[in-house]
Coordinates of C-alpha atoms in Angstrom, one line a residue:
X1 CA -211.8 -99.0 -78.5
X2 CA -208.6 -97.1 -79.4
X3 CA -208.0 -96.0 -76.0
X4 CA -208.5 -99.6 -74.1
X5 CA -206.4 -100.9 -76.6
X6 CA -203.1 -99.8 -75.2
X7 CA -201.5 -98.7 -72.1
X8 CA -199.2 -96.2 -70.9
X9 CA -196.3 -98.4 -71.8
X10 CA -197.7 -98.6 -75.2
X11 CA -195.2 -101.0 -76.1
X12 CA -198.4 -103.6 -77.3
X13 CA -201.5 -103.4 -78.6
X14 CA -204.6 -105.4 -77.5
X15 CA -208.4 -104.6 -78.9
X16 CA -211.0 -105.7 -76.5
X17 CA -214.1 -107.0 -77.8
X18 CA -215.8 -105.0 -76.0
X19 CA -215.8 -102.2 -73.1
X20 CA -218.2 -101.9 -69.9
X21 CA -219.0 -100.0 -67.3
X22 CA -220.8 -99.9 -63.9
X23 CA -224.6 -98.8 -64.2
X24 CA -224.5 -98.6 -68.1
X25 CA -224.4 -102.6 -68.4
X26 CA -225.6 -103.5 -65.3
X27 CA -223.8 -103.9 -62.0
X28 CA -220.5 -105.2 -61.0
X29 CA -222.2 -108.1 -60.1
X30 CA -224.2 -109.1 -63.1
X31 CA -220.9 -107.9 -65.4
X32 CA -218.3 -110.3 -63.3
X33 CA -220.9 -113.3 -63.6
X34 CA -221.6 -112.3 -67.5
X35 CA -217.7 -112.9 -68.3
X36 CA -217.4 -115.4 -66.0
X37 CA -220.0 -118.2 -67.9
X38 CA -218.8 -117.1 -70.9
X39 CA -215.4 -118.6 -70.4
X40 CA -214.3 -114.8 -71.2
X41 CA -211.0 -113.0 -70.4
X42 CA -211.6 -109.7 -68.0
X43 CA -209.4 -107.2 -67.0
X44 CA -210.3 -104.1 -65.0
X45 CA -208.6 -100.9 -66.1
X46 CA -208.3 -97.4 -63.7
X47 CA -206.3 -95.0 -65.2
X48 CA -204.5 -97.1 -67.8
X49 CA -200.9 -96.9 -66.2
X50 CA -200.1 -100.2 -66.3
X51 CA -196.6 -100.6 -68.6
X52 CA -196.4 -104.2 -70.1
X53 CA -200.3 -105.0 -71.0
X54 CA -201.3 -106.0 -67.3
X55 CA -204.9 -103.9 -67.9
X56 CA -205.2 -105.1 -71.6
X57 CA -207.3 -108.2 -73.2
X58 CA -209.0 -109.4 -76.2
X59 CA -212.2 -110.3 -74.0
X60 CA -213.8 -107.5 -71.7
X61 CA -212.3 -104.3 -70.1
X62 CA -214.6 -103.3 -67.3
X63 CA -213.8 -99.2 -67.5
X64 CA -213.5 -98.7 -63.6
X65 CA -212.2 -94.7 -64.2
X66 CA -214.8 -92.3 -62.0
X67 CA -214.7 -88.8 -62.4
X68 CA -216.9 -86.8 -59.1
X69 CA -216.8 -90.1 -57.0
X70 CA -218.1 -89.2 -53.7
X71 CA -215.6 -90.6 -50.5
X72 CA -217.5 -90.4 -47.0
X73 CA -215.9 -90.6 -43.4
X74 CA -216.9 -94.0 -41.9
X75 CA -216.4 -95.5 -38.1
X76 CA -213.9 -94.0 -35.9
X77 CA -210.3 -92.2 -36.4
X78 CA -211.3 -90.4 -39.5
X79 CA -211.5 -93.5 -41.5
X80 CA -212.7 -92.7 -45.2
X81 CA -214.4 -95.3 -47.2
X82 CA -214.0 -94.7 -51.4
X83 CA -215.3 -95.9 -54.5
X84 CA -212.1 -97.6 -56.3
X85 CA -212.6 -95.6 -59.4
X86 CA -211.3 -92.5 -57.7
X87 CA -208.3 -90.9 -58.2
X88 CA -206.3 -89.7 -55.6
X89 CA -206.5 -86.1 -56.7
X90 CA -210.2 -86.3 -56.0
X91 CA -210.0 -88.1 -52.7
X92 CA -206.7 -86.2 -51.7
X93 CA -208.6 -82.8 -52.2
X94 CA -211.9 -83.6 -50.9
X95 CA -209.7 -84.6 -47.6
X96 CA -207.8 -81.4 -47.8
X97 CA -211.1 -79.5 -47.4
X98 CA -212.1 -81.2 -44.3
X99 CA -209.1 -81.2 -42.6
X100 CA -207.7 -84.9 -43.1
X101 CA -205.0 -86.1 -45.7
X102 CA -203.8 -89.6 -47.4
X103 CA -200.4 -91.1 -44.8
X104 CA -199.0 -92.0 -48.3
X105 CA -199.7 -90.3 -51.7
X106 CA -198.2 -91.1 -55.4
X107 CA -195.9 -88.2 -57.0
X108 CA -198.3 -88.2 -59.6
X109 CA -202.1 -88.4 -58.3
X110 CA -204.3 -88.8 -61.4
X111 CA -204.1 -92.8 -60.9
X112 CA -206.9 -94.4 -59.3
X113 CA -207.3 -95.9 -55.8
X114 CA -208.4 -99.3 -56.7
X115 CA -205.5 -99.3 -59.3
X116 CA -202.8 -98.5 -57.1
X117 CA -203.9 -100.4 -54.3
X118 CA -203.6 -103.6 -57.1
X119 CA -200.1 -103.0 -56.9
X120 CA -199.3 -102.0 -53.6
X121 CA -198.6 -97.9 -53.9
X122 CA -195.8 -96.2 -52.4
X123 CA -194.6 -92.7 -52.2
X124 CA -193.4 -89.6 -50.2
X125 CA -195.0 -90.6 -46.6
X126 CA -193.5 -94.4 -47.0
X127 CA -190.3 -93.5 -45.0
X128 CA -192.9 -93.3 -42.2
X129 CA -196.1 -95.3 -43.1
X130 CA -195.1 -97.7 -45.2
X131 CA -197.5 -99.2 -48.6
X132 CA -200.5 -97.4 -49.6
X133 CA -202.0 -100.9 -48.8
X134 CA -200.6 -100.7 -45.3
X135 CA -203.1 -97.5 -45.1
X136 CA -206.2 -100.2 -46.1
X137 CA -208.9 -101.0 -43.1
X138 CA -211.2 -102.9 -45.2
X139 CA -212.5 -103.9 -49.0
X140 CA -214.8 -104.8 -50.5
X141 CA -214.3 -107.4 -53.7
X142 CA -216.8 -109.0 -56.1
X143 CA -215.9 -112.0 -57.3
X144 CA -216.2 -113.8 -60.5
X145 CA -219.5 -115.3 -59.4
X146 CA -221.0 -112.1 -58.4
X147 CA -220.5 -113.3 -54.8
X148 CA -219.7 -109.7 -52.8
X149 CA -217.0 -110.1 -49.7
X150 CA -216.3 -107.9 -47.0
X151 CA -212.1 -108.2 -46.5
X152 CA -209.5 -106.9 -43.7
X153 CA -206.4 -108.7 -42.0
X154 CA -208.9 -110.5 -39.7
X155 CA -212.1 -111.3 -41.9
X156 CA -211.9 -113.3 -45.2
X157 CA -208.1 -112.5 -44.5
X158 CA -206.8 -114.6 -47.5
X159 CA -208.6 -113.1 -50.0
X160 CA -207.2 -109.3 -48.5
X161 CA -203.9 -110.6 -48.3
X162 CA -203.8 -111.6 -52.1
X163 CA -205.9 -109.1 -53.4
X164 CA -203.8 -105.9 -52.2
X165 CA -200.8 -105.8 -54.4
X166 CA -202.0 -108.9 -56.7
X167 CA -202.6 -107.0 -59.8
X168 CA -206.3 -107.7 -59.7
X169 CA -206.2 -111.5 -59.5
X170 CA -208.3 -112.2 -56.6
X171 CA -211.1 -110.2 -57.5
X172 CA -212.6 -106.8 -58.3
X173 CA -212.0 -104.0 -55.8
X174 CA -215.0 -102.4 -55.5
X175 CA -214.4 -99.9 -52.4
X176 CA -211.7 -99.4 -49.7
X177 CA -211.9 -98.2 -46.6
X178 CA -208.7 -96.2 -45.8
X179 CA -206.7 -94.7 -42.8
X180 CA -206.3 -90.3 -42.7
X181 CA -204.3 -88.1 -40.9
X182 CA -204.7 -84.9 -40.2
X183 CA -203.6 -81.6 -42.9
X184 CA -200.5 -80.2 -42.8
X185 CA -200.7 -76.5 -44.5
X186 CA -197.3 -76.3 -44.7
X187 CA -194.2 -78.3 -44.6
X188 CA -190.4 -77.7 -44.1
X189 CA -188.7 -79.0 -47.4
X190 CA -184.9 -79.0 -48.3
X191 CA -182.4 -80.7 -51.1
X192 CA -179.7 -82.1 -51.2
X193 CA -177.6 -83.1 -54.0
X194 CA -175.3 -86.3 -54.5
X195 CA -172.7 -86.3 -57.2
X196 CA -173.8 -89.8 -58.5
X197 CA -176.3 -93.0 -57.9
X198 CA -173.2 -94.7 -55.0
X199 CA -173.5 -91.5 -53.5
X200 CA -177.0 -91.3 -53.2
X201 CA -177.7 -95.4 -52.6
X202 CA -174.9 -94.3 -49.3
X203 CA -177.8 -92.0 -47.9
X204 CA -180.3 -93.6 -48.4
X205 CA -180.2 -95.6 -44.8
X206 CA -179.4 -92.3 -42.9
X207 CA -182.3 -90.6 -43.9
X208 CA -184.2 -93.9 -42.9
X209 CA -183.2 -93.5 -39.6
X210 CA -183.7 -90.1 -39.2
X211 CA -186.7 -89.7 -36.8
X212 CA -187.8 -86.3 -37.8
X213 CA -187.9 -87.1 -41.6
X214 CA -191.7 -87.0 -42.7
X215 CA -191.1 -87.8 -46.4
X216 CA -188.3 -88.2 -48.7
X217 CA -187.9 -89.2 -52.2
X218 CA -184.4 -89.2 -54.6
X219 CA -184.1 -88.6 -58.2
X220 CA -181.9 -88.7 -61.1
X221 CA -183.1 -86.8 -64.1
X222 CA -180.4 -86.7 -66.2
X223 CA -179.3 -83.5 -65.2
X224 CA -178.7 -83.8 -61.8
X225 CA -178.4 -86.4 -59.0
X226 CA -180.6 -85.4 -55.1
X227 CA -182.7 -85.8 -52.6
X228 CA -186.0 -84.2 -51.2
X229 CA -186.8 -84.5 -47.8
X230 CA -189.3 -83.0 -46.1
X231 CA -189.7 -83.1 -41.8
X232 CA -192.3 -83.5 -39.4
X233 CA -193.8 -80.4 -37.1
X234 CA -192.6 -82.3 -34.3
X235 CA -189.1 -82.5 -35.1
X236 CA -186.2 -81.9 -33.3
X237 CA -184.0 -80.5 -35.5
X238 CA -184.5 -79.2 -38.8
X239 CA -182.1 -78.2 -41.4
X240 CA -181.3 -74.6 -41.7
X241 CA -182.0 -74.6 -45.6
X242 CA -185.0 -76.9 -45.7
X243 CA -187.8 -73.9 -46.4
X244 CA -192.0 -74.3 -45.7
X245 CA -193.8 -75.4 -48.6
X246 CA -197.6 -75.0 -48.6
X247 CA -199.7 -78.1 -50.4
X248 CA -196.9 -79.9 -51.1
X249 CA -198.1 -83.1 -52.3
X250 CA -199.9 -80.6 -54.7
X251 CA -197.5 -79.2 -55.8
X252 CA -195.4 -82.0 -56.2
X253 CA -198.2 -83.3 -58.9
X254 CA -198.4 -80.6 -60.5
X255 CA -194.7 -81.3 -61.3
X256 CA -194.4 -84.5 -62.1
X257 CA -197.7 -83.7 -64.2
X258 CA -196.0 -81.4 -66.5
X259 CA -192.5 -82.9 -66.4
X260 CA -194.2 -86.2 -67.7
X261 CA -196.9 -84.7 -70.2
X262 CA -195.2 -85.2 -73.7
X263 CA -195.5 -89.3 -72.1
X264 CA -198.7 -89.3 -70.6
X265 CA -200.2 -87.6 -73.8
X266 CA -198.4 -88.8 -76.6
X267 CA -198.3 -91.6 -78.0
X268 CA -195.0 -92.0 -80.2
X269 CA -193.1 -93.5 -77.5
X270 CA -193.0 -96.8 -75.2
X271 CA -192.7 -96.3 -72.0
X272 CA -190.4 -99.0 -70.1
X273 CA -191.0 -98.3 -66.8
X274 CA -190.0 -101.1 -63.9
X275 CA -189.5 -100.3 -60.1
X276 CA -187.9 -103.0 -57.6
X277 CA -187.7 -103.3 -53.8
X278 CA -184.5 -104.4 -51.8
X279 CA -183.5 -104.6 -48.2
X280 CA -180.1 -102.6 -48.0
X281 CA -177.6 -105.4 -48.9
X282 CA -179.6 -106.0 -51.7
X283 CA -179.8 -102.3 -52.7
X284 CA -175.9 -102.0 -53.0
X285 CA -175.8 -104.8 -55.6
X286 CA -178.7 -103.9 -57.5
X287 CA -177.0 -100.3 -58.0
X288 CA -173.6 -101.2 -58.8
X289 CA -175.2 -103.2 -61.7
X290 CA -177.4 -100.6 -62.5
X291 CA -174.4 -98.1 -62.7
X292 CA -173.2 -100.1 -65.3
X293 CA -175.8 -100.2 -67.2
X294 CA -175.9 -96.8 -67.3
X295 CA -173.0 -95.9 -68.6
X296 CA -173.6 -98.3 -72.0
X297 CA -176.7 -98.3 -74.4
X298 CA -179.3 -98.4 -74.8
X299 CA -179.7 -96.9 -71.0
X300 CA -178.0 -93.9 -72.2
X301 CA -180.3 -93.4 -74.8
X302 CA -183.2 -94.1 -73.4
X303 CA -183.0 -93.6 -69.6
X304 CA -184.9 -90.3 -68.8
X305 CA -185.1 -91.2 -64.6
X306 CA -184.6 -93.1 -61.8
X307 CA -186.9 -92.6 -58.3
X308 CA -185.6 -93.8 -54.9
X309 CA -187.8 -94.2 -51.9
X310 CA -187.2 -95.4 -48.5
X311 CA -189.9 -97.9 -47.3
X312 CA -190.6 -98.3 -43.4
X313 CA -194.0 -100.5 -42.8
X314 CA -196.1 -100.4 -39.7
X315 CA -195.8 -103.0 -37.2
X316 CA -197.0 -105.6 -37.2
X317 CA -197.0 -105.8 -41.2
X318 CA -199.5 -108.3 -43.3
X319 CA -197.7 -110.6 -45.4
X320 CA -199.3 -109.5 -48.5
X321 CA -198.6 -112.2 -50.9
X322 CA -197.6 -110.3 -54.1
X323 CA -196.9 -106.7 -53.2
X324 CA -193.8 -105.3 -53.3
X325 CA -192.7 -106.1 -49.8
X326 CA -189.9 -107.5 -48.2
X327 CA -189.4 -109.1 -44.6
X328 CA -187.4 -106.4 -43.8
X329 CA -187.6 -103.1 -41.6
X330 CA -186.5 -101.1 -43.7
X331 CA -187.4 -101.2 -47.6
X332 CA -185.4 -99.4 -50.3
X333 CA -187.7 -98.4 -53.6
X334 CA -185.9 -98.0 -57.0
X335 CA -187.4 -97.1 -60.1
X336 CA -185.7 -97.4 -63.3
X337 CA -187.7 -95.3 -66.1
X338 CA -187.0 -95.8 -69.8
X339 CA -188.6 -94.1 -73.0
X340 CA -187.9 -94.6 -76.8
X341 CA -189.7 -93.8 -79.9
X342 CA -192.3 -97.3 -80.6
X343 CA -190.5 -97.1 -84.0
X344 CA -187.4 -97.9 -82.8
X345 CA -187.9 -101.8 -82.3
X346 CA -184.0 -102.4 -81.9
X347 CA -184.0 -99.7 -78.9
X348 CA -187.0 -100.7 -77.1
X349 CA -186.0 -104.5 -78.1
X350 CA -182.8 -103.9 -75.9
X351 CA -184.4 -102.1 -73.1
X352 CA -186.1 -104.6 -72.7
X353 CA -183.3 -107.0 -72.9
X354 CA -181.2 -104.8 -69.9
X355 CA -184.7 -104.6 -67.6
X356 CA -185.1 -108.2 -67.8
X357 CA -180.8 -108.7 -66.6
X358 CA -182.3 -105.9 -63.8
X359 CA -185.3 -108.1 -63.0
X360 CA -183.1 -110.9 -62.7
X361 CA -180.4 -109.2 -60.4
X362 CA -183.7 -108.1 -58.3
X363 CA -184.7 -111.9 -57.8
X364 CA -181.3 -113.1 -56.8
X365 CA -180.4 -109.9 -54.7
X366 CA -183.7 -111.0 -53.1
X367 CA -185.8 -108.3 -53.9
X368 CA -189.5 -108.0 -55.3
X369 CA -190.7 -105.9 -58.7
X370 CA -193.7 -103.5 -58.6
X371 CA -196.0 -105.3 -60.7
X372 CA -197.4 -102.3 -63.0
X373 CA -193.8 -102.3 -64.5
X374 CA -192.4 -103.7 -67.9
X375 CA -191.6 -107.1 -66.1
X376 CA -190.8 -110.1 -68.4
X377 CA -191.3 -113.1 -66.5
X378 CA -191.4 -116.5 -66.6
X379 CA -192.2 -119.4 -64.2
X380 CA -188.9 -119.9 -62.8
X381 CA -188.5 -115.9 -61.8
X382 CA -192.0 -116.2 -60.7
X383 CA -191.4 -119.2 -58.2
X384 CA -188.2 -117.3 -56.8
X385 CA -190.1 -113.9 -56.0
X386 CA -193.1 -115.1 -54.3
X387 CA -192.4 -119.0 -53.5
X388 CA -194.5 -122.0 -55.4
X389 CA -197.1 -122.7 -52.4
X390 CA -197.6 -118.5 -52.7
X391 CA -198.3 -119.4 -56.7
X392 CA -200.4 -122.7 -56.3
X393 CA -202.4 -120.6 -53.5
X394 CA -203.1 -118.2 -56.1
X395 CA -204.7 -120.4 -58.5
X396 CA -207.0 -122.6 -56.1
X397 CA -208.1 -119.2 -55.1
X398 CA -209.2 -117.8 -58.1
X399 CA -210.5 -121.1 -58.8
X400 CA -212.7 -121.0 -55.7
X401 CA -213.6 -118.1 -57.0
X402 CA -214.8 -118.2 -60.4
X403 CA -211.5 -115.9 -61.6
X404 CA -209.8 -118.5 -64.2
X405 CA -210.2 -115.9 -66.6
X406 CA -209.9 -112.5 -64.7
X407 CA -206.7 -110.2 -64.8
X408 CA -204.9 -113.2 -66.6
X409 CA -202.3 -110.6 -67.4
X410 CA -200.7 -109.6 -63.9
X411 CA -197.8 -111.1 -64.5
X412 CA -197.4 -110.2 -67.9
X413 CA -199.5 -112.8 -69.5
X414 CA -197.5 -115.6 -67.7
X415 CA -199.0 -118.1 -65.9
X416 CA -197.5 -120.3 -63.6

């Protein structure tokens, strides 16, 4: 019970009464309609990454993590259909053997599908493709009556629309049937380096229009201030100093994996972790605040990284109704990552305090949040990012639906 108690913010406890899982007490079906006539609270928890309690409860936590799930190619174009409790270091390495590869993959790829697909996903391959949910064919939820529907942008639409990116409120992702592209053995990489966050946010929207540009993130790390691009094999003109790299979302993982160990593992600190999504306007004012915070505690105590991604979606692009997106052509992804030891209440007190001034500046600036984040919301913030007939929707839907009491957390544990 220890583990499902806490997250990877682990900023809060929450014991569950009790934990279950597919095939040892019974099937998604029987287990959504169980909680639901018992007037129980249910969450469904992946890899636990969630950073403000969005995966915790005191009823039921359906353990959806599954280790040797098997993908398999379905229909046309290389289309792969997976089991949600994959990660995508499974899925991207069982792709990589047959030739194919995920459009957009994490840094860090021992989350699960269905859990990042609850949120929206980004990463490298977004400054071409756009959301890990704009990658998403199909899916396949259960509801809280144990009713199973089949969901894309032109059948049950709704439910897809609020289910991708809606931190598990409309339903339980059972399996998702995803685009592929083919393998790349190698790509051309180079780095640049910015001497601060103004003179990184300035190229940012030259590297969005860049054609040949096949992924790019940007990254402060305390020490230093640059960007990683990597470019397509068709294009034009590659920098002289950008060099092949071979498995490069690998490597990238493996990283990430063991620059963020002493968090993943341990479990003396809270992690504060928040991303945000502007158009460009809305980029230059988040920053300049930003750059002020930074320069003050508790951020420069606590701060250990910020990640910038450029966001391009395909056209046309669903209206997902709480994802990160924007109506915008071009997205700008900023995450603001914060650590400090639990024991220090007055330090993770005002972190808190400075992400919530950063959540606010993100509302009026007219951005969205990334809902796995250490959000603190209330009604009136939750009415400006998504729009009351957006909330009400919400609600009759999972109403509809037999949901009242599953993933009451999304937001927090606000409810509008």
């Amino acid at each position: 019970m220890r583990e499902f108690s806490s997250d990877f913010g682990r900023s809060r406890s929450m014991s569950p009464e009790k934990v279950v899982r597919e095939g040892e007490d019974g099937t998604i079906e029987e287990i959504m309609r169980e909680a639901a006539a018992a007037g129980q609270d249910m969450t469904v928890r992946g890899a636990g990454r969630s950073c403000n309690t969005q995966t915790l409860t005191r009823g039921t936590v359906l353990d959806n993590f599954r280790d040797g799930a098997t993908p398999r190619f379905t229909g046309e174009d290389h289309l792969v259909e997976v089991p949600s409790g994959i990660t995508w270091l499974e899925l991207e390495s069982w792709l990589n053997e047959r030739g194919r590869a995920n459009p957009v993959l994490p840094s860090y790829l021992r989350l699960t599908v269905g859990g990042t697909l609850s949120v929206g996903g980004f990463g490298l391959g977004s400054i071409r493709s756009g959301l890990q949910i704009d990658q998403v064919r199909e899916i396949e939820i259960v509801d809280g009556a144990g009713r199973t529907h089949r969901c894309s942008g032109h059948e049950n639409s709704e439910l897809f629309r609020f289910a991708l990116g809606g931190a598990g409120q409309a339903g339980f992702i059972r399996t998702a049937v995803l685009r592929t592209v083919a393998r790349e053995a190698a790509v051309p990489v180079s780095r640049i380096e910015h001497g601060g966050l103004h003179d990184l946010v300035k190229y940012l929207p030259g590297v969005a229009r860049e054609p040949g540009v096949g992924g790019y993130f940007g990254m402060y790390d305390r020490t230093s201030w640059y960007s990683q691009v990597s470019w397509t094999a068709d294009a034009a003109e590659v920098p002289e100093q950008a060099h092949p790299v071979p498995d490069y979302a690998s490597l990238l993982h493996q990283e990430v994996e063991q620059h963020l160990s002493p968090l993943l593992h341990g479990e003396t600190h809270a992690n504060l972790w928040a991303d945000y999504v502007l158009d460009e306007a809305g980029l230059e004012r988040f920053a300049a605040v930003l750059e002020g915070l930074m320069s003050e505690p508790p951020l420069t105590e606590t701060l250990i990284s910020l990640y910038f991604l450029v966001v391009r979606r395909p056209e046309p692009a669903i209206p997902f109704a709480f994802a990160p997106v924007l109506d915008a052509p071009v997205q700008y992804g900023i995450g603001v990552f914060a650590s400090a030891a639990g024991s220090d209440t007055g330090a993770v007190s005002r972190t808190r305090q400075v992400q919530r001034q950063l959540l606010e500046v993100c509302a009026e600036a007219g951005g969205r949040p990334y809902l796995y984040g250490a959000h603190t919301f209330d009604e009136e913030l939750l009415r400006t990012f998504y729009g009351a007939p957006a909330l009400r929707g919400l609600e009759e839907l999972r109403v509809r639906h037999g949901l009242t009491h599953f993933g009451r957390r999304a937001f927090g544990g606000v409810r509008p």
